[in-house]
Short mmCIF file of C-alpha atoms in Angstrom, two decimals:
data_model
loop_
_atom_site.label_atom_id
_atom_site.label_comp_id
_atom_site.label_asym_id
_atom_site.label_seq_id
_atom_site.Cartn_x
_atom_site.Cartn_y
_atom_site.Cartn_z
CA MET A 2 -34.93 -8.13 37.22
CA SER A 3 -36.61 -4.70 37.34
CA LYS A 4 -37.25 -2.47 34.32
CA TYR A 5 -34.64 -0.10 35.74
CA ASP A 6 -32.04 -2.85 35.83
CA LEU A 7 -32.94 -3.90 32.28
CA SER A 8 -32.67 -0.31 31.05
CA MET A 9 -29.31 0.19 32.72
CA LYS A 10 -28.06 -3.11 31.32
CA ARG A 11 -29.22 -2.12 27.84
CA LEU A 12 -27.64 1.32 28.19
CA LYS A 13 -24.36 -0.26 29.28
CA ALA A 14 -24.44 -2.60 26.27
CA ILE A 15 -25.05 0.34 23.92
CA ALA A 16 -22.15 2.23 25.50
CA ILE A 17 -19.84 -0.75 25.05
CA ILE A 18 -20.89 -1.20 21.42
CA SER A 19 -20.43 2.52 20.75
CA THR A 20 -16.97 2.43 22.29
CA LEU A 21 -15.95 -0.58 20.23
CA THR A 22 -17.38 0.97 17.06
CA PHE A 23 -15.52 4.23 17.69
CA GLY A 24 -12.32 2.31 18.36
CA LEU A 25 -12.63 0.38 15.11
CA MET A 26 -13.37 3.57 13.19
CA ALA A 27 -10.35 5.27 14.78
CA CYS A 28 -8.07 2.41 13.80
CA GLU A 29 -9.16 2.87 10.20
CA GLY A 30 -8.72 6.64 10.14
CA PRO A 31 -5.92 8.54 8.35
CA THR A 32 -2.47 8.89 9.89
CA SER A 33 0.37 11.32 9.24
CA VAL A 34 4.10 11.41 9.91
CA ARG A 35 5.95 14.61 10.78
CA VAL A 36 9.52 15.46 11.73
CA VAL A 37 10.01 16.48 15.35
CA ASP A 38 11.39 19.99 15.83
CA SER A 39 15.07 20.00 16.79
CA PRO A 40 17.73 22.73 17.06
CA ALA A 41 20.00 20.58 14.89
CA ILE A 42 17.44 20.47 12.05
CA GLU A 43 16.69 23.42 9.81
CA GLN A 44 13.13 23.78 8.58
CA THR A 45 12.13 25.31 5.29
CA LEU A 46 9.34 25.13 2.72
CA PHE A 47 9.42 24.10 -0.91
CA ASP A 48 6.28 24.12 -3.04
CA GLY A 49 4.20 24.19 0.13
CA ARG A 50 5.85 21.10 1.62
CA GLY A 51 7.96 21.16 4.76
CA ILE A 52 11.63 20.27 4.24
CA ASN A 53 13.88 19.34 7.17
CA VAL A 54 17.62 19.81 6.63
CA SER A 55 20.52 18.27 8.56
CA ARG A 56 23.94 19.80 7.87
CA LYS A 57 27.23 18.17 8.85
CA SER A 58 30.84 19.05 8.06
CA ASN A 59 30.94 17.15 4.75
CA THR A 60 27.38 16.26 3.82
CA THR A 61 23.79 17.49 3.93
CA VAL A 62 20.53 15.56 4.09
CA SER A 63 17.10 17.01 3.34
CA LEU A 64 14.08 14.98 4.44
CA SER A 65 10.35 15.36 3.94
CA SER A 66 7.52 13.11 5.07
CA ILE A 67 5.19 12.05 2.28
CA THR A 68 2.90 10.12 4.61
CA THR A 69 0.14 12.66 5.12
CA ALA A 70 -3.48 11.69 5.75
CA GLU A 71 -2.74 8.13 4.64
CA PRO A 72 -4.66 4.98 5.69
CA ASN A 73 -3.49 3.26 8.86
CA SER A 74 -1.22 0.71 7.17
CA THR A 75 2.00 -1.12 8.00
CA GLN A 76 4.18 1.16 5.86
CA ILE A 77 5.21 4.80 5.82
CA GLU A 78 7.26 6.77 3.31
CA VAL A 79 9.71 9.66 3.46
CA PHE A 80 11.70 11.41 0.75
CA ILE A 81 15.39 12.17 1.26
CA VAL A 82 18.00 14.05 -0.75
CA ALA A 83 21.69 13.73 0.17
CA ARG A 84 24.50 16.01 -0.94
CA ASN A 85 28.22 15.24 -0.76
CA SER A 86 29.92 18.60 -0.37
CA ARG A 87 33.45 17.67 0.70
CA SER A 88 33.60 13.97 1.55
CA SER A 89 35.41 11.20 -0.29
CA PRO A 90 33.07 9.06 -2.43
CA PHE A 91 30.65 6.83 -0.54
CA ILE A 92 27.63 4.69 -1.45
CA LEU A 93 24.16 5.90 -0.55
CA SER A 94 21.64 3.05 -0.22
CA THR A 95 19.13 1.62 2.22
CA SER A 96 22.07 -0.26 3.79
CA SER A 97 23.47 3.06 5.03
CA ILE A 98 20.15 4.01 6.66
CA ALA A 99 18.66 2.55 9.85
CA ALA A 100 15.14 2.97 11.21
CA GLN A 101 13.66 2.35 14.64
CA VAL A 102 10.00 2.45 15.64
CA ASP A 103 9.45 2.91 19.37
CA GLY A 104 13.00 1.66 19.95
CA VAL A 105 12.64 -1.46 17.80
CA ALA A 106 14.59 -1.89 14.54
CA ALA A 107 12.35 -1.48 11.48
CA LYS A 108 12.83 -2.73 7.95
CA ILE A 109 13.56 -0.33 5.10
CA PHE A 110 12.55 -1.88 1.79
CA THR A 111 15.06 -1.85 -1.05
CA TYR A 112 14.08 -0.91 -4.57
CA GLU A 113 14.71 -4.50 -5.70
CA GLU A 114 12.38 -5.84 -2.99
CA LEU A 115 9.61 -3.45 -3.98
CA LYS A 116 10.10 -4.31 -7.64
CA ALA A 117 10.02 -8.06 -6.94
CA ALA A 118 6.86 -7.70 -4.84
CA GLU A 119 5.09 -5.84 -7.65
CA VAL A 120 6.16 -8.40 -10.26
CA ARG A 121 5.01 -11.25 -8.00
CA SER A 122 1.65 -9.55 -7.42
CA ARG A 123 1.22 -8.97 -11.15
CA ASN A 124 2.04 -12.58 -12.01
CA ILE A 125 -0.45 -13.91 -9.46
CA ALA A 126 -3.16 -11.64 -10.86
CA LEU A 127 -2.36 -12.70 -14.43
CA ILE A 128 -2.47 -16.41 -13.55
CA ALA A 129 -5.76 -16.04 -11.68
CA THR A 130 -7.30 -14.08 -14.55
CA ALA A 131 -6.11 -16.58 -17.16
CA ILE A 132 -7.46 -19.56 -15.19
CA GLY A 133 -10.78 -17.82 -14.62
CA GLY A 134 -10.99 -16.88 -18.28
CA ALA A 135 -10.27 -20.44 -19.40
CA ALA A 136 -13.00 -21.80 -17.11
CA ASN A 137 -15.50 -19.24 -18.38
CA ALA A 138 -14.59 -19.95 -22.00
CA TYR A 139 -15.09 -23.69 -21.45
CA SER A 140 -18.47 -23.06 -19.82
CA ALA A 141 -19.55 -20.79 -22.68
CA SER A 142 -18.69 -23.46 -25.28
CA GLN A 143 -20.82 -26.18 -23.67
CA PRO A 144 -24.33 -27.22 -24.77
CA GLN A 145 -27.12 -25.31 -23.08
CA THR A 146 -29.61 -27.13 -20.84
CA THR A 147 -33.23 -25.94 -20.78
CA THR A 148 -35.59 -26.86 -17.94
CA GLY A 149 -39.28 -26.18 -17.37
CA THR A 150 -42.63 -27.57 -16.23
CA TYR A 151 -45.50 -29.12 -18.16
CA ASN A 152 -49.18 -29.92 -17.65
CA TYR A 153 -50.54 -32.79 -19.68
CA GLY A 154 -53.98 -34.19 -18.93
CA GLY A 155 -53.90 -32.80 -15.44
CA THR A 156 -50.50 -34.31 -14.77
CA TYR A 157 -47.73 -31.91 -13.80
CA GLY A 158 -44.02 -32.52 -14.14
CA THR A 159 -40.68 -31.07 -15.15
CA TYR A 160 -38.58 -31.51 -18.22
CA SER A 161 -35.06 -30.74 -19.32
CA GLY A 162 -33.37 -30.70 -22.65
CA THR A 163 -29.91 -30.08 -24.02
CA THR A 164 -29.28 -28.06 -27.15
CA TYR A 165 -26.07 -27.02 -28.85
CA ASN A 166 -25.86 -23.95 -31.04
CA PRO A 167 -22.38 -23.73 -32.63
CA ALA A 168 -22.81 -20.09 -33.68
CA ALA A 169 -23.97 -18.96 -30.24
CA SER A 170 -21.22 -20.98 -28.60
CA THR A 171 -18.58 -19.35 -30.80
CA LEU A 172 -19.88 -15.85 -30.03
CA ALA A 173 -20.03 -16.54 -26.29
CA THR A 174 -16.51 -17.98 -26.24
CA ALA A 175 -15.18 -15.02 -28.23
CA ALA A 176 -16.80 -12.56 -25.81
CA VAL A 177 -15.31 -14.33 -22.79
CA THR A 178 -11.87 -14.45 -24.43
CA ALA A 179 -12.01 -10.75 -25.31
CA ASN A 180 -12.99 -9.87 -21.74
CA THR A 181 -10.15 -11.99 -20.35
CA ASN A 182 -7.63 -10.37 -22.70
CA ALA A 183 -8.87 -6.91 -21.68
CA GLN A 184 -8.38 -7.77 -18.00
CA ILE A 185 -4.88 -9.11 -18.69
CA ASN A 186 -3.97 -5.93 -20.61
CA THR A 187 -5.26 -3.76 -17.75
CA ILE A 188 -3.27 -5.72 -15.15
CA SER A 189 -0.09 -5.49 -17.25
CA SER A 190 -0.58 -1.78 -17.95
CA ASN A 191 -1.16 -0.93 -14.28
CA SER A 192 1.85 -3.01 -13.23
CA ASP A 193 4.08 -1.33 -15.82
CA ARG A 194 2.98 2.05 -14.49
CA THR A 195 3.78 1.01 -10.91
CA LEU A 196 7.18 -0.38 -11.90
CA GLY A 197 7.93 2.87 -13.73
CA GLN A 198 7.07 4.89 -10.63
CA LEU A 199 9.32 2.69 -8.51
CA GLN A 200 12.17 3.15 -10.99
CA GLU A 201 11.79 6.92 -11.06
CA THR A 202 11.17 7.73 -7.41
CA TYR A 203 12.57 5.11 -4.99
CA LEU A 204 16.10 5.22 -3.60
CA LYS A 205 18.59 2.96 -5.38
CA PRO A 206 22.27 2.31 -4.49
CA THR A 207 24.33 5.22 -5.82
CA THR A 208 27.99 6.20 -5.50
CA MET A 209 28.10 9.74 -4.16
CA ASN A 210 31.12 11.54 -5.56
CA ARG A 211 32.15 14.92 -4.23
CA GLY A 212 29.69 17.62 -5.29
CA MET A 213 26.97 15.10 -6.16
CA GLU A 214 23.35 15.28 -5.01
CA TYR A 215 20.91 12.36 -5.14
CA GLY A 216 17.80 11.14 -3.38
CA GLY A 217 14.63 9.09 -3.48
CA VAL A 218 11.73 7.65 -1.52
CA LEU A 219 12.21 5.32 1.46
CA ARG A 220 9.45 2.88 2.40
CA ILE A 221 9.62 1.77 6.03
CA GLU A 222 7.76 -1.11 7.67
CA VAL A 223 5.87 -0.09 10.82
CA PRO A 224 3.18 -1.64 13.03
CA ARG A 225 -0.38 -0.47 12.51
CA LEU A 226 -1.14 2.45 14.77
CA SER A 227 -3.30 1.64 17.80
CA ALA A 228 -6.21 3.83 18.79
CA GLU A 229 -5.25 7.04 20.61
CA SER A 230 -1.54 6.29 20.30
CA THR A 231 1.53 7.57 18.48
CA GLN A 232 4.76 6.06 17.18
CA ASP A 233 8.24 7.50 17.66
CA ILE A 234 10.44 6.89 14.64
CA LEU A 235 14.20 7.42 14.51
CA LEU A 236 16.07 7.55 11.20
CA THR A 237 19.87 7.37 11.19
CA ILE A 238 21.60 8.12 7.89
CA ASN A 239 25.32 7.40 7.51
CA LEU A 240 27.05 9.42 4.79
CA GLY A 241 30.78 8.81 4.78
CA THR A 242 31.97 9.88 8.22
CA ASP A 243 28.87 12.01 8.88
CA ILE A 244 25.86 10.69 10.79
CA HIS A 245 22.50 12.40 10.36
CA THR A 246 19.54 11.67 12.64
CA PHE A 247 15.90 12.60 12.24
CA GLU A 248 13.21 12.07 14.86
CA LEU A 249 9.70 11.61 13.49
CA VAL A 250 6.33 10.94 15.06
CA ARG A 251 3.36 9.16 13.53
CA GLY A 252 -0.12 9.96 14.80
CA TRP A 253 -3.76 10.17 13.87
CA ASP A 254 -4.59 12.96 11.47
CA ILE A 255 -7.02 15.06 13.51
CA THR A 256 -7.49 17.52 10.61
CA GLN A 257 -9.56 14.96 8.69
#
């Protein structure tokens, strides 16, 4: 094989590696979701954020995407506010909302599902921390083994010895226990904060009486976005006899 052939082969390999590297980097870049412009949807601004409003005879829905420059994950979030102007009472919940991603039905997580997932994650972390702490505490309480080498009369060898210092063992065990307790407190505190945010912000089943306004965050399951692609998302919200639809698109955030 000539030097020219080797150089071309090497150049081709570099090009392939560069392409693969760029593709992997793209798949890890930020993505954003925006509402597609439509004559049936009013657009306005509130506190610098775009609000999209759908008005029907009896009800109104305002929607805003809160997935902006977010990692390429399997979930997106939008915020909705519904108003019952003239309709008979109805229940607003994730059951009255349907989502499709590229024509395929997508899951909308309920508040209870999100809460249960957080509690389960917290419990797993607490169990793992407690087990690790117990193992470390046991290790710290054990006698210490010392090893070394010796030279006696020109003869070389190794030695080992075991010593037990109750005071040092007690201090080491106390330090490990304190560290474990601190980790447990941090896990519990972070989980409580997350559960509080879920309680305050995510949509929960609510009876919408006439004149009432209520809303919250929706978390929707979506596939990870492929390189150089977009996702078409359709949200259908049923409020009494009114049906509101929003078309959204998810794409790579080229502003980053």
